[in-house]
PDB file of C-alpha atoms in Angstrom:
ATOM      1  CA  MET A 287       7.027  71.156  77.322  1.00  0.00           C
ATOM      2  CA  LYS A 288       5.177  69.044  74.755  1.00  0.00           C
ATOM      3  CA  LYS A 289       3.004  67.585  77.463  1.00  0.00           C
ATOM      4  CA  TRP A 290       1.939  71.092  78.547  1.00  0.00           C
ATOM      5  CA  ILE A 291       1.144  72.067  74.952  1.00  0.00           C
ATOM      6  CA  VAL A 292      -0.940  68.934  74.552  1.00  0.00           C
ATOM      7  CA  ARG A 293      -2.770  69.620  77.807  1.00  0.00           C
ATOM      8  CA  ILE A 294      -3.432  73.226  76.814  1.00  0.00           C
ATOM      9  CA  LEU A 295      -4.694  72.226  73.392  1.00  0.00           C
ATOM     10  CA  GLY A 296      -6.782  69.470  74.922  1.00  0.00           C
ATOM     11  CA  GLY A 297      -8.325  71.995  77.386  1.00  0.00           C
ATOM     12  CA  LEU A 298      -9.105  74.413  74.545  1.00  0.00           C
ATOM     13  CA  LEU A 299     -10.680  71.685  72.480  1.00  0.00           C
ATOM     14  CA  GLY A 300     -12.727  70.702  75.558  1.00  0.00           C
ATOM     15  CA  LEU A 301     -13.972  74.277  75.959  1.00  0.00           C
ATOM     16  CA  VAL A 302     -14.879  74.456  72.243  1.00  0.00           C
ATOM     17  CA  ALA A 303     -16.724  71.105  72.555  1.00  0.00           C
ATOM     18  CA  LEU A 304     -18.627  72.412  75.597  1.00  0.00           C
ATOM     19  CA  ALA A 305     -19.535  75.596  73.768  1.00  0.00           C
ATOM     20  CA  VAL A 306     -20.811  73.615  70.760  1.00  0.00           C
ATOM     21  CA  ILE A 307     -22.835  71.340  73.051  1.00  0.00           C
ATOM     22  CA  GLY A 308     -24.250  74.432  74.802  1.00  0.00           C
ATOM     23  CA  VAL A 309     -25.307  75.965  71.506  1.00  0.00           C
ATOM     24  CA  LEU A 310     -26.925  72.756  70.330  1.00  0.00           C
ATOM     25  CA  VAL A 311     -28.769  72.342  73.616  1.00  0.00           C
ATOM     26  CA  LYS A 312     -29.953  75.977  73.458  1.00  0.00           C
ATOM     27  CA  PHE A 313     -31.295  75.794  69.924  1.00  0.00           C
ATOM     28  CA  TYR A 314     -32.314  72.107  69.561  1.00  0.00           C
ATOM     29  CA  VAL A 315     -33.324  71.049  73.052  1.00  0.00           C
ATOM     30  CA  LEU A 316     -34.556  74.215  74.781  1.00  0.00           C
ATOM     31  CA  SER A 317     -35.988  75.810  71.580  1.00  0.00           C
ATOM     32  CA  PRO A 318     -38.445  76.565  70.345  1.00  0.00           C
ATOM     33  CA  LYS A 319     -40.112  77.590  73.531  1.00  0.00           C
ATOM     34  CA  THR A 320     -43.644  76.272  73.327  1.00  0.00           C
ATOM     35  CA  ARG A 321     -46.563  75.073  75.320  1.00  0.00           C
ATOM     36  CA  ALA A 322     -49.697  73.068  74.715  1.00  0.00           C
ATOM     37  CA  ALA A 323     -52.308  74.836  72.632  1.00  0.00           C
ATOM     38  CA  ALA A 324     -55.098  76.424  74.597  1.00  0.00           C
ATOM     39  CA  ASP A 325     -58.544  74.836  74.551  1.00  0.00           C
ATOM     40  CA  MET A 326     -60.281  77.532  72.452  1.00  0.00           C
ATOM     41  CA  ARG A 327     -63.399  77.484  70.267  1.00  0.00           C
ATOM     42  CA  ALA A 328     -64.038  79.828  67.404  1.00  0.00           C
ATOM     43  CA  PRO A 329     -67.484  81.438  67.353  1.00  0.00           C
ATOM     44  CA  THR A 330     -69.865  80.672  64.527  1.00  0.00           C
ATOM     45  CA  THR A 331     -71.887  83.880  64.482  1.00  0.00           C
ATOM     46  CA  PRO A 332     -72.170  85.854  61.255  1.00  0.00           C
ATOM     47  CA  GLU A 333     -70.627  88.885  63.024  1.00  0.00           C
ATOM     48  CA  ALA A 334     -67.556  86.955  64.081  1.00  0.00           C
ATOM     49  CA  ILE A 335     -67.064  85.455  60.607  1.00  0.00           C
ATOM     50  CA  ALA A 336     -67.471  88.870  59.015  1.00  0.00           C
ATOM     51  CA  ARG A 337     -64.872  90.315  61.424  1.00  0.00           C
ATOM     52  CA  GLY A 338     -62.565  87.411  60.587  1.00  0.00           C
ATOM     53  CA  LYS A 339     -62.967  87.995  56.878  1.00  0.00           C
ATOM     54  CA  TYR A 340     -62.126  91.671  57.238  1.00  0.00           C
ATOM     55  CA  LEU A 341     -58.974  90.872  59.226  1.00  0.00           C
ATOM     56  CA  THR A 342     -57.926  87.990  56.927  1.00  0.00           C
ATOM     57  CA  HIS A 343     -58.459  89.895  53.636  1.00  0.00           C
ATOM     58  CA  ASN A 344     -58.001  93.569  54.385  1.00  0.00           C
ATOM     59  CA  VAL A 345     -56.011  94.118  57.551  1.00  0.00           C
ATOM     60  CA  ALA A 346     -53.549  91.246  58.145  1.00  0.00           C
ATOM     61  CA  ALA A 347     -54.012  90.249  54.463  1.00  0.00           C
ATOM     62  CA  CYS A 348     -53.319  86.589  55.371  1.00  0.00           C
ATOM     63  CA  VAL A 349     -54.613  85.393  51.988  1.00  0.00           C
ATOM     64  CA  GLY A 350     -51.992  87.594  50.217  1.00  0.00           C
ATOM     65  CA  CYS A 351     -49.172  85.321  51.391  1.00  0.00           C
ATOM     66  CA  HIS A 352     -51.119  82.081  51.819  1.00  0.00           C
ATOM     67  CA  SER A 353     -52.651  81.936  48.350  1.00  0.00           C
ATOM     68  CA  PRO A 354     -51.150  81.335  44.873  1.00  0.00           C
ATOM     69  CA  VAL A 355     -51.345  84.841  43.280  1.00  0.00           C
ATOM     70  CA  GLN A 356     -51.628  86.146  39.784  1.00  0.00           C
ATOM     71  CA  GLU A 357     -47.948  87.056  39.576  1.00  0.00           C
ATOM     72  CA  GLY A 358     -47.154  90.080  37.529  1.00  0.00           C
ATOM     73  CA  VAL A 359     -50.715  91.396  37.853  1.00  0.00           C
ATOM     74  CA  PRO A 360     -50.859  94.680  39.768  1.00  0.00           C
ATOM     75  CA  GLY A 361     -51.883  94.057  43.355  1.00  0.00           C
ATOM     76  CA  GLU A 362     -51.212  90.348  42.993  1.00  0.00           C
ATOM     77  CA  PRO A 363     -54.761  89.069  43.530  1.00  0.00           C
ATOM     78  CA  PRO A 364     -55.199  85.400  44.423  1.00  0.00           C
ATOM     79  CA  VAL A 365     -55.673  82.760  41.735  1.00  0.00           C
ATOM     80  CA  GLU A 366     -59.388  81.999  41.376  1.00  0.00           C
ATOM     81  CA  GLY A 367     -60.404  78.862  43.278  1.00  0.00           C
ATOM     82  CA  LYS A 368     -57.203  78.781  45.272  1.00  0.00           C
ATOM     83  CA  LEU A 369     -57.903  81.245  48.099  1.00  0.00           C
ATOM     84  CA  GLY A 370     -55.775  80.269  51.090  1.00  0.00           C
ATOM     85  CA  ALA A 371     -54.312  77.223  49.362  1.00  0.00           C
ATOM     86  CA  GLY A 372     -50.647  78.029  50.198  1.00  0.00           C
ATOM     87  CA  ARG A 373     -47.880  79.591  48.165  1.00  0.00           C
ATOM     88  CA  ASP A 374     -44.425  78.629  47.091  1.00  0.00           C
ATOM     89  CA  PHE A 375     -42.491  81.845  46.723  1.00  0.00           C
ATOM     90  CA  GLY A 376     -39.664  80.101  44.906  1.00  0.00           C
ATOM     91  CA  ALA A 377     -35.996  81.017  45.208  1.00  0.00           C
ATOM     92  CA  LEU A 378     -35.999  84.604  46.411  1.00  0.00           C
ATOM     93  CA  PRO A 379     -32.795  86.580  45.992  1.00  0.00           C
ATOM     94  CA  GLY A 380     -30.988  86.840  49.307  1.00  0.00           C
ATOM     95  CA  PHE A 381     -33.417  84.490  51.132  1.00  0.00           C
ATOM     96  CA  PRO A 382     -31.592  81.682  52.983  1.00  0.00           C
ATOM     97  CA  GLY A 383     -33.603  78.841  51.482  1.00  0.00           C
ATOM     98  CA  ARG A 384     -37.041  78.541  49.903  1.00  0.00           C
ATOM     99  CA  LEU A 385     -39.990  80.392  51.417  1.00  0.00           C
ATOM    100  CA  ARG A 386     -43.312  78.575  51.364  1.00  0.00           C
ATOM    101  CA  ALA A 387     -46.573  79.665  53.023  1.00  0.00           C
ATOM    102  CA  PRO A 388     -48.773  76.735  54.121  1.00  0.00           C
ATOM    103  CA  ASN A 389     -52.269  75.915  53.014  1.00  0.00           C
ATOM    104  CA  ILE A 390     -54.753  77.508  55.474  1.00  0.00           C
ATOM    105  CA  THR A 391     -57.990  76.114  53.969  1.00  0.00           C
ATOM    106  CA  PRO A 392     -59.954  73.448  55.888  1.00  0.00           C
ATOM    107  CA  ASP A 393     -58.544  70.642  53.764  1.00  0.00           C
ATOM    108  CA  GLY A 394     -57.828  67.650  56.089  1.00  0.00           C
ATOM    109  CA  GLU A 395     -54.655  66.451  54.330  1.00  0.00           C
ATOM    110  CA  THR A 396     -52.801  69.568  53.204  1.00  0.00           C
ATOM    111  CA  GLY A 397     -54.522  72.345  55.172  1.00  0.00           C
ATOM    112  CA  LEU A 398     -55.848  73.077  58.653  1.00  0.00           C
ATOM    113  CA  GLY A 399     -58.644  70.539  58.638  1.00  0.00           C
ATOM    114  CA  LYS A 400     -57.086  68.486  61.477  1.00  0.00           C
ATOM    115  CA  TRP A 401     -55.892  71.423  63.562  1.00  0.00           C
ATOM    116  CA  THR A 402     -57.703  72.535  66.706  1.00  0.00           C
ATOM    117  CA  ASP A 403     -58.770  76.173  66.984  1.00  0.00           C
ATOM    118  CA  GLY A 404     -56.189  76.613  69.736  1.00  0.00           C
ATOM    119  CA  GLU A 405     -53.436  75.232  67.568  1.00  0.00           C
ATOM    120  CA  ILE A 406     -54.271  77.714  64.822  1.00  0.00           C
ATOM    121  CA  VAL A 407     -54.242  80.596  67.273  1.00  0.00           C
ATOM    122  CA  ARG A 408     -50.962  79.377  68.728  1.00  0.00           C
ATOM    123  CA  ALA A 409     -49.371  79.372  65.295  1.00  0.00           C
ATOM    124  CA  MET A 410     -50.621  82.941  64.605  1.00  0.00           C
ATOM    125  CA  ARG A 411     -49.322  84.438  67.846  1.00  0.00           C
ATOM    126  CA  GLU A 412     -46.594  82.125  69.101  1.00  0.00           C
ATOM    127  CA  GLY A 413     -44.924  80.901  65.879  1.00  0.00           C
ATOM    128  CA  VAL A 414     -45.215  77.172  66.351  1.00  0.00           C
ATOM    129  CA  SER A 415     -46.807  74.716  63.894  1.00  0.00           C
ATOM    130  CA  ARG A 416     -49.113  71.901  64.944  1.00  0.00           C
ATOM    131  CA  ASP A 417     -46.166  69.433  65.133  1.00  0.00           C
ATOM    132  CA  GLY A 418     -43.986  71.863  67.109  1.00  0.00           C
ATOM    133  CA  ARG A 419     -41.911  73.146  64.202  1.00  0.00           C
ATOM    134  CA  PRO A 420     -40.935  76.829  64.448  1.00  0.00           C
ATOM    135  CA  LEU A 421     -42.433  79.120  61.862  1.00  0.00           C
ATOM    136  CA  PHE A 422     -40.289  81.579  59.966  1.00  0.00           C
ATOM    137  CA  PRO A 423     -40.757  85.154  61.234  1.00  0.00           C
ATOM    138  CA  GLN A 424     -41.925  86.319  57.840  1.00  0.00           C
ATOM    139  CA  MET A 425     -45.179  85.149  59.360  1.00  0.00           C
ATOM    140  CA  PRO A 426     -45.533  88.121  61.747  1.00  0.00           C
ATOM    141  CA  PHE A 427     -46.411  86.147  64.848  1.00  0.00           C
ATOM    142  CA  VAL A 428     -44.237  88.366  66.999  1.00  0.00           C
ATOM    143  CA  THR A 429     -46.380  91.354  65.992  1.00  0.00           C
ATOM    144  CA  TYR A 430     -49.628  89.396  66.376  1.00  0.00           C
ATOM    145  CA  ALA A 431     -48.640  88.296  69.898  1.00  0.00           C
ATOM    146  CA  SER A 432     -49.165  91.854  71.081  1.00  0.00           C
ATOM    147  CA  THR A 433     -51.825  93.059  68.627  1.00  0.00           C
ATOM    148  CA  LEU A 434     -54.279  90.179  68.100  1.00  0.00           C
ATOM    149  CA  THR A 435     -56.756  89.601  70.963  1.00  0.00           C
ATOM    150  CA  ASP A 436     -58.290  86.169  71.512  1.00  0.00           C
ATOM    151  CA  GLU A 437     -61.465  87.532  70.038  1.00  0.00           C
ATOM    152  CA  ASP A 438     -59.808  88.661  66.815  1.00  0.00           C
ATOM    153  CA  ALA A 439     -57.629  85.603  66.495  1.00  0.00           C
ATOM    154  CA  LEU A 440     -60.670  83.342  66.888  1.00  0.00           C
ATOM    155  CA  ALA A 441     -62.616  85.462  64.418  1.00  0.00           C
ATOM    156  CA  ILE A 442     -59.899  84.749  61.864  1.00  0.00           C
ATOM    157  CA  VAL A 443     -60.203  81.005  62.663  1.00  0.00           C
ATOM    158  CA  ALA A 444     -63.973  81.215  62.284  1.00  0.00           C
ATOM    159  CA  TYR A 445     -63.553  82.722  58.817  1.00  0.00           C
ATOM    160  CA  LEU A 446     -60.821  80.287  57.706  1.00  0.00           C
ATOM    161  CA  LYS A 447     -63.268  77.502  58.423  1.00  0.00           C
ATOM    162  CA  THR A 448     -65.651  78.897  55.838  1.00  0.00           C
ATOM    163  CA  LEU A 449     -63.101  78.738  53.000  1.00  0.00           C
ATOM    164  CA  SER A 450     -63.454  76.041  50.348  1.00  0.00           C
ATOM    165  CA  ALA A 451     -61.171  73.138  51.204  1.00  0.00           C
ATOM    166  CA  VAL A 452     -58.446  73.059  48.551  1.00  0.00           C
ATOM    167  CA  LYS A 453     -56.100  70.089  48.355  1.00  0.00           C
ATOM    168  CA  ASN A 454     -52.721  71.703  47.671  1.00  0.00           C
ATOM    169  CA  ASP A 455     -49.367  71.121  49.322  1.00  0.00           C
ATOM    170  CA  PRO A 456     -46.919  73.938  48.542  1.00  0.00           C
ATOM    171  CA  GLY A 457     -44.179  72.086  50.413  1.00  0.00           C
ATOM    172  CA  ARG A 458     -42.394  72.897  53.576  1.00  0.00           C
ATOM    173  CA  LEU A 459     -40.263  75.910  54.324  1.00  0.00           C
ATOM    174  CA  GLU A 460     -36.582  75.239  53.583  1.00  0.00           C
ATOM    175  CA  LEU A 461     -33.902  77.176  55.458  1.00  0.00           C
ATOM    176  CA  SER A 462     -30.167  77.033  55.162  1.00  0.00           C
ATOM    177  CA  PHE A 463     -27.884  76.627  58.202  1.00  0.00           C
ATOM    178  CA  PRO A 464     -27.357  78.566  60.455  1.00  0.00           C
ATOM    179  CA  VAL A 465     -30.640  80.475  59.897  1.00  0.00           C
ATOM    180  CA  SER A 466     -32.467  77.133  60.331  1.00  0.00           C
ATOM    181  CA  MET A 467     -30.989  77.030  63.828  1.00  0.00           C
ATOM    182  CA  PHE A 468     -31.482  80.650  64.782  1.00  0.00           C
ATOM    183  CA  VAL A 469     -35.192  80.757  63.934  1.00  0.00           C
ATOM    184  CA  ARG A 470     -35.822  78.107  66.591  1.00  0.00           C
ATOM    185  CA  ALA A 471     -35.136  80.725  69.268  1.00  0.00           C
ATOM    186  CA  VAL A 472     -37.791  83.191  68.000  1.00  0.00           C
ATOM    187  CA  PRO A 473     -41.101  81.543  68.986  1.00  0.00           C
ATOM    188  CA  LYS A 474     -42.271  81.970  72.561  1.00  0.00           C
ATOM    189  CA  PRO A 475     -45.515  81.696  74.486  1.00  0.00           C
ATOM    190  CA  VAL A 476     -47.624  84.801  74.725  1.00  0.00           C
ATOM    191  CA  GLU A 477     -47.128  86.202  78.262  1.00  0.00           C
ATOM    192  CA  ALA A 478     -49.866  88.900  78.328  1.00  0.00           C
ATOM    193  CA  ALA A 479     -53.130  89.329  76.558  1.00  0.00           C
ATOM    194  CA  ALA A 480     -53.146  91.822  73.672  1.00  0.00           C
ATOM    195  CA  PRO A 481     -55.130  94.984  74.370  1.00  0.00           C
ATOM    196  CA  PRO A 482     -58.343  95.510  72.297  1.00  0.00           C
ATOM    197  CA  PRO A 483     -57.863  97.250  69.021  1.00  0.00           C
ATOM    198  CA  PRO A 484     -58.201 101.011  69.398  1.00  0.00           C
ATOM    199  CA  SER A 485     -61.523 102.502  68.470  1.00  0.00           C
ATOM    200  CA  PRO A 486     -61.801 104.216  65.031  1.00  0.00           C
ATOM    201  CA  SER A 487     -62.628 107.346  66.955  1.00  0.00           C
ATOM    202  CA  ASP A 488     -59.011 107.383  68.284  1.00  0.00           C
ATOM    203  CA  LYS A 489     -57.641 107.878  64.727  1.00  0.00           C
ATOM    204  CA  LEU A 490     -53.929 107.974  65.508  1.00  0.00           C
ATOM    205  CA  ALA A 491     -53.884 105.011  67.893  1.00  0.00           C
ATOM    206  CA  ARG A 492     -56.039 103.066  65.430  1.00  0.00           C
ATOM    207  CA  GLY A 493     -53.615 103.930  62.647  1.00  0.00           C
ATOM    208  CA  ARG A 494     -50.585 102.730  64.666  1.00  0.00           C
ATOM    209  CA  TRP A 495     -52.348  99.441  65.299  1.00  0.00           C
ATOM    210  CA  LEU A 496     -53.135  99.057  61.615  1.00  0.00           C
ATOM    211  CA  LEU A 497     -49.593  99.969  60.618  1.00  0.00           C
ATOM    212  CA  ALA A 498     -48.417  97.062  62.783  1.00  0.00           C
ATOM    213  CA  VAL A 499     -51.047  94.455  61.905  1.00  0.00           C
ATOM    214  CA  CYS A 500     -50.846  95.265  58.180  1.00  0.00           C
ATOM    215  CA  SER A 501     -47.146  94.420  58.460  1.00  0.00           C
ATOM    216  CA  CYS A 502     -46.059  97.324  56.221  1.00  0.00           C
ATOM    217  CA  ASN A 503     -42.580  96.969  57.648  1.00  0.00           C
ATOM    218  CA  ASP A 504     -42.190  93.499  56.128  1.00  0.00           C
ATOM    219  CA  CYS A 505     -41.814  94.936  52.664  1.00  0.00           C
ATOM    220  CA  HIS A 506     -40.944  98.572  53.254  1.00  0.00           C
ATOM    221  CA  ASP A 507     -38.069  98.422  55.786  1.00  0.00           C
ATOM    222  CA  LYS A 508     -34.672  99.202  54.318  1.00  0.00           C
ATOM    223  CA  VAL A 509     -32.628  96.054  53.659  1.00  0.00           C
ATOM    224  CA  ASN A 510     -29.190  95.036  52.430  1.00  0.00           C
ATOM    225  CA  GLU A 511     -28.488  92.919  49.381  1.00  0.00           C
ATOM    226  CA  ARG A 512     -29.281  89.786  51.430  1.00  0.00           C
ATOM    227  CA  MET A 513     -32.745  91.183  52.294  1.00  0.00           C
ATOM    228  CA  GLN A 514     -31.663  91.637  55.927  1.00  0.00           C
ATOM    229  CA  LYS A 515     -33.206  94.624  57.651  1.00  0.00           C
ATOM    230  CA  LEU A 516     -30.861  97.494  58.383  1.00  0.00           C
ATOM    231  CA  PRO A 517     -30.878  99.426  61.686  1.00  0.00           C
ATOM    232  CA  GLY A 518     -32.435 102.836  61.416  1.00  0.00           C
ATOM    233  CA  GLY A 519     -34.199 101.989  58.205  1.00  0.00           C
ATOM    234  CA  ALA A 520     -37.804 101.519  59.336  1.00  0.00           C
ATOM    235  CA  LEU A 521     -40.158 101.925  56.330  1.00  0.00           C
ATOM    236  CA  ALA A 522     -37.385 103.570  54.294  1.00  0.00           C
ATOM    237  CA  GLY A 523     -37.879 101.235  51.337  1.00  0.00           C
ATOM    238  CA  GLY A 524     -35.518  99.759  48.806  1.00  0.00           C
ATOM    239  CA  ALA A 525     -36.268  96.018  48.996  1.00  0.00           C
ATOM    240  CA  ARG A 526     -36.252  94.385  45.564  1.00  0.00           C
ATOM    241  CA  PHE A 527     -38.921  91.928  44.403  1.00  0.00           C
ATOM    242  CA  PRO A 528     -38.206  90.247  41.044  1.00  0.00           C
ATOM    243  CA  LEU A 529     -41.319  89.695  38.898  1.00  0.00           C
ATOM    244  CA  PRO A 530     -41.899  86.316  37.167  1.00  0.00           C
ATOM    245  CA  ASP A 531     -41.006  85.508  33.569  1.00  0.00           C
ATOM    246  CA  ASP A 532     -38.214  88.167  33.614  1.00  0.00           C
ATOM    247  CA  LYS A 533     -40.700  90.947  33.697  1.00  0.00           C
ATOM    248  CA  GLY A 534     -38.507  93.173  35.816  1.00  0.00           C
ATOM    249  CA  VAL A 535     -38.112  94.116  39.475  1.00  0.00           C
ATOM    250  CA  ALA A 536     -40.535  95.884  41.785  1.00  0.00           C
ATOM    251  CA  ILE A 537     -38.814  98.058  44.436  1.00  0.00           C
ATOM    252  CA  ALA A 538     -40.495  98.892  47.720  1.00  0.00           C
ATOM    253  CA  SER A 539     -41.061 102.634  48.202  1.00  0.00           C
ATOM    254  CA  ASN A 540     -39.837 104.805  51.001  1.00  0.00           C
ATOM    255  CA  ILE A 541     -43.039 105.412  52.988  1.00  0.00           C
ATOM    256  CA  THR A 542     -41.501 107.591  55.711  1.00  0.00           C
ATOM    257  CA  SER A 543     -42.625 111.191  55.990  1.00  0.00           C
ATOM    258  CA  ASP A 544     -39.498 112.438  54.242  1.00  0.00           C
ATOM    259  CA  LYS A 545     -40.688 115.015  51.697  1.00  0.00           C
ATOM    260  CA  ALA A 546     -37.911 114.521  49.129  1.00  0.00           C
ATOM    261  CA  THR A 547     -37.583 110.740  49.022  1.00  0.00           C
ATOM    262  CA  GLY A 548     -40.598 109.398  50.970  1.00  0.00           C
ATOM    263  CA  ILE A 549     -44.326 110.208  51.004  1.00  0.00           C
ATOM    264  CA  GLY A 550     -44.108 113.492  52.899  1.00  0.00           C
ATOM    265  CA  ALA A 551     -45.143 115.388  49.793  1.00  0.00           C
ATOM    266  CA  TYR A 552     -48.150 113.082  49.147  1.00  0.00           C
ATOM    267  CA  SER A 553     -51.565 114.545  49.790  1.00  0.00           C
ATOM    268  CA  ASP A 554     -54.198 112.498  51.580  1.00  0.00           C
ATOM    269  CA  ASP A 555     -55.874 111.904  48.197  1.00  0.00           C
ATOM    270  CA  ASP A 556     -52.530 110.627  46.840  1.00  0.00           C
ATOM    271  CA  LEU A 557     -52.368 108.063  49.629  1.00  0.00           C
ATOM    272  CA  ARG A 558     -56.013 107.087  49.169  1.00  0.00           C
ATOM    273  CA  ARG A 559     -55.235 106.375  45.474  1.00  0.00           C
ATOM    274  CA  VAL A 560     -52.339 104.120  46.612  1.00  0.00           C
ATOM    275  CA  PHE A 561     -54.813 102.016  48.574  1.00  0.00           C
ATOM    276  CA  ASP A 562     -57.764 102.114  46.136  1.00  0.00           C
ATOM    277  CA  GLU A 563     -56.059 102.026  42.719  1.00  0.00           C
ATOM    278  CA  GLY A 564     -52.543 100.880  43.454  1.00  0.00           C
ATOM    279  CA  LYS A 565     -50.945 103.956  41.906  1.00  0.00           C
ATOM    280  CA  ASN A 566     -48.246 106.237  43.328  1.00  0.00           C
ATOM    281  CA  LYS A 567     -48.240 110.011  43.210  1.00  0.00           C
ATOM    282  CA  ALA A 568     -46.850 109.891  39.651  1.00  0.00           C
ATOM    283  CA  GLY A 569     -49.636 107.577  38.564  1.00  0.00           C
ATOM    284  CA  ARG A 570     -47.388 104.520  38.178  1.00  0.00           C
ATOM    285  CA  LEU A 571     -48.919 101.137  39.002  1.00  0.00           C
ATOM    286  CA  LEU A 572     -47.609  99.376  42.081  1.00  0.00           C
ATOM    287  CA  TYR A 573     -47.257  95.717  41.118  1.00  0.00           C
ATOM    288  CA  VAL A 574     -46.232  93.872  44.290  1.00  0.00           C
ATOM    289  CA  MET A 575     -47.848  96.004  46.952  1.00  0.00           C
ATOM    290  CA  PRO A 576     -51.098  94.116  47.990  1.00  0.00           C
ATOM    291  CA  TRP A 577     -53.295  97.106  47.454  1.00  0.00           C
ATOM    292  CA  SER A 578     -56.006  94.854  46.139  1.00  0.00           C
ATOM    293  CA  TYR A 579     -56.418  93.756  49.790  1.00  0.00           C
ATOM    294  CA  TYR A 580     -55.846  97.009  51.606  1.00  0.00           C
ATOM    295  CA  GLY A 581     -58.264  98.760  49.255  1.00  0.00           C
ATOM    296  CA  GLY A 582     -60.966  96.959  51.195  1.00  0.00           C
ATOM    297  CA  LEU A 583     -60.171  98.748  54.389  1.00  0.00           C
ATOM    298  CA  THR A 584     -63.086 100.825  55.717  1.00  0.00           C
ATOM    299  CA  ARG A 585     -62.891 104.525  55.057  1.00  0.00           C
ATOM    300  CA  ASP A 586     -62.180 105.235  58.769  1.00  0.00           C
ATOM    301  CA  ASP A 587     -59.343 102.697  58.782  1.00  0.00           C
ATOM    302  CA  LYS A 588     -57.770 104.192  55.675  1.00  0.00           C
ATOM    303  CA  GLU A 589     -57.885 107.689  57.241  1.00  0.00           C
ATOM    304  CA  ALA A 590     -56.351 106.257  60.463  1.00  0.00           C
ATOM    305  CA  LEU A 591     -53.571 104.524  58.530  1.00  0.00           C
ATOM    306  CA  ILE A 592     -52.815 107.714  56.679  1.00  0.00           C
ATOM    307  CA  ALA A 593     -52.613 109.610  59.993  1.00  0.00           C
ATOM    308  CA  ALA A 594     -50.147 107.012  61.328  1.00  0.00           C
ATOM    309  CA  LEU A 595     -47.992 107.216  58.188  1.00  0.00           C
ATOM    310  CA  ARG A 596     -47.792 110.980  58.590  1.00  0.00           C
ATOM    311  CA  GLU A 597     -45.989 110.532  61.925  1.00  0.00           C
ATOM    312  CA  VAL A 598     -43.404 108.052  60.713  1.00  0.00           C
ATOM    313  CA  PRO A 599     -40.026 109.790  61.228  1.00  0.00           C
ATOM    314  CA  PRO A 600     -38.489 110.993  57.961  1.00  0.00           C
ATOM    315  CA  ILE A 601     -35.611 109.025  56.580  1.00  0.00           C
ATOM    316  CA  ALA A 602     -33.802 110.297  53.454  1.00  0.00           C
ATOM    317  CA  ASN A 603     -33.427 107.256  51.203  1.00  0.00           C
ATOM    318  CA  LEU A 604     -33.843 107.751  47.462  1.00  0.00           C
ATOM    319  CA  VAL A 605     -35.313 104.598  46.081  1.00  0.00           C
ATOM    320  CA  PRO A 606     -35.057 104.008  42.334  1.00  0.00           C
ATOM    321  CA  PRO A 607     -38.311 103.362  40.486  1.00  0.00           C
ATOM    322  CA  SER A 608     -39.430  99.805  39.873  1.00  0.00           C
ATOM    323  CA  GLN A 609     -38.083  98.402  36.660  1.00  0.00           C
ATOM    324  CA  ILE A 610     -41.067  96.861  34.897  1.00  0.00           C
ATOM    325  CA  LYS A 611     -40.716  95.564  31.335  1.00  0.00           C
TER     326      LYS A 611
END
């Protein structure tokens, strides 16, 4: 009898060992899925650089995450002289580690100075760093894979090359286990070319594209206390963002079309004021929302974004006001 028990236990342990080996192979041998960076060259025309600047500052707002910001200042504008120099977000409540956005200036030691144009585009759309490390999905490469064309991605690269090279190493992303393992399965090669951005004349389609590329969902989706997104909570708000020096907590608004708890009762002028002045319907300043970047959207793009927000399904979720000291 004892021999049978030993054999059964041995078999079970063997199965567990095989399962563990399978998991390790999946996440550490087969992941992240990657490929060699494409041989691409960013254009140098003034038009391409201007397009890249618009995307980098006002649409994707790359510099909002990749620059040290004036924390506690409404709109969180970048620190002067540090545009694109990377950012250490510190220990964020509920985040499994320490979030850091890398330096994207042309500095050769701490920035993108030694990266090829193709490697930068691969990072933006496929979530893999130059050395093959997976990027954390807070960098919305999954969205960019289907929304950024080669032309737009290379326009961003063209503009980034014009930034002043700033020597600044914010440090590497730190992730706790098992999140550090799971993120390895997220990156994957782009399988199909992204369609061109909709024309401003197609207001609603253009607005949907902007809603995606502006990554509004990154801050405004409903989350739990561990900052994990909740099913059925798209753009319903509630995420908490502590301000530095114990100045309080900014809370992301519900931006669904719900009239009681969202922005359904906002007029178009109310929404324009959000983008241009960083104030909500009640006139209260919005500290963490990067309106200082989105305020630079063209008039047509603001109108398109407003149209897209109007069609967001209503979700009743009463969000408390931000607690600013």
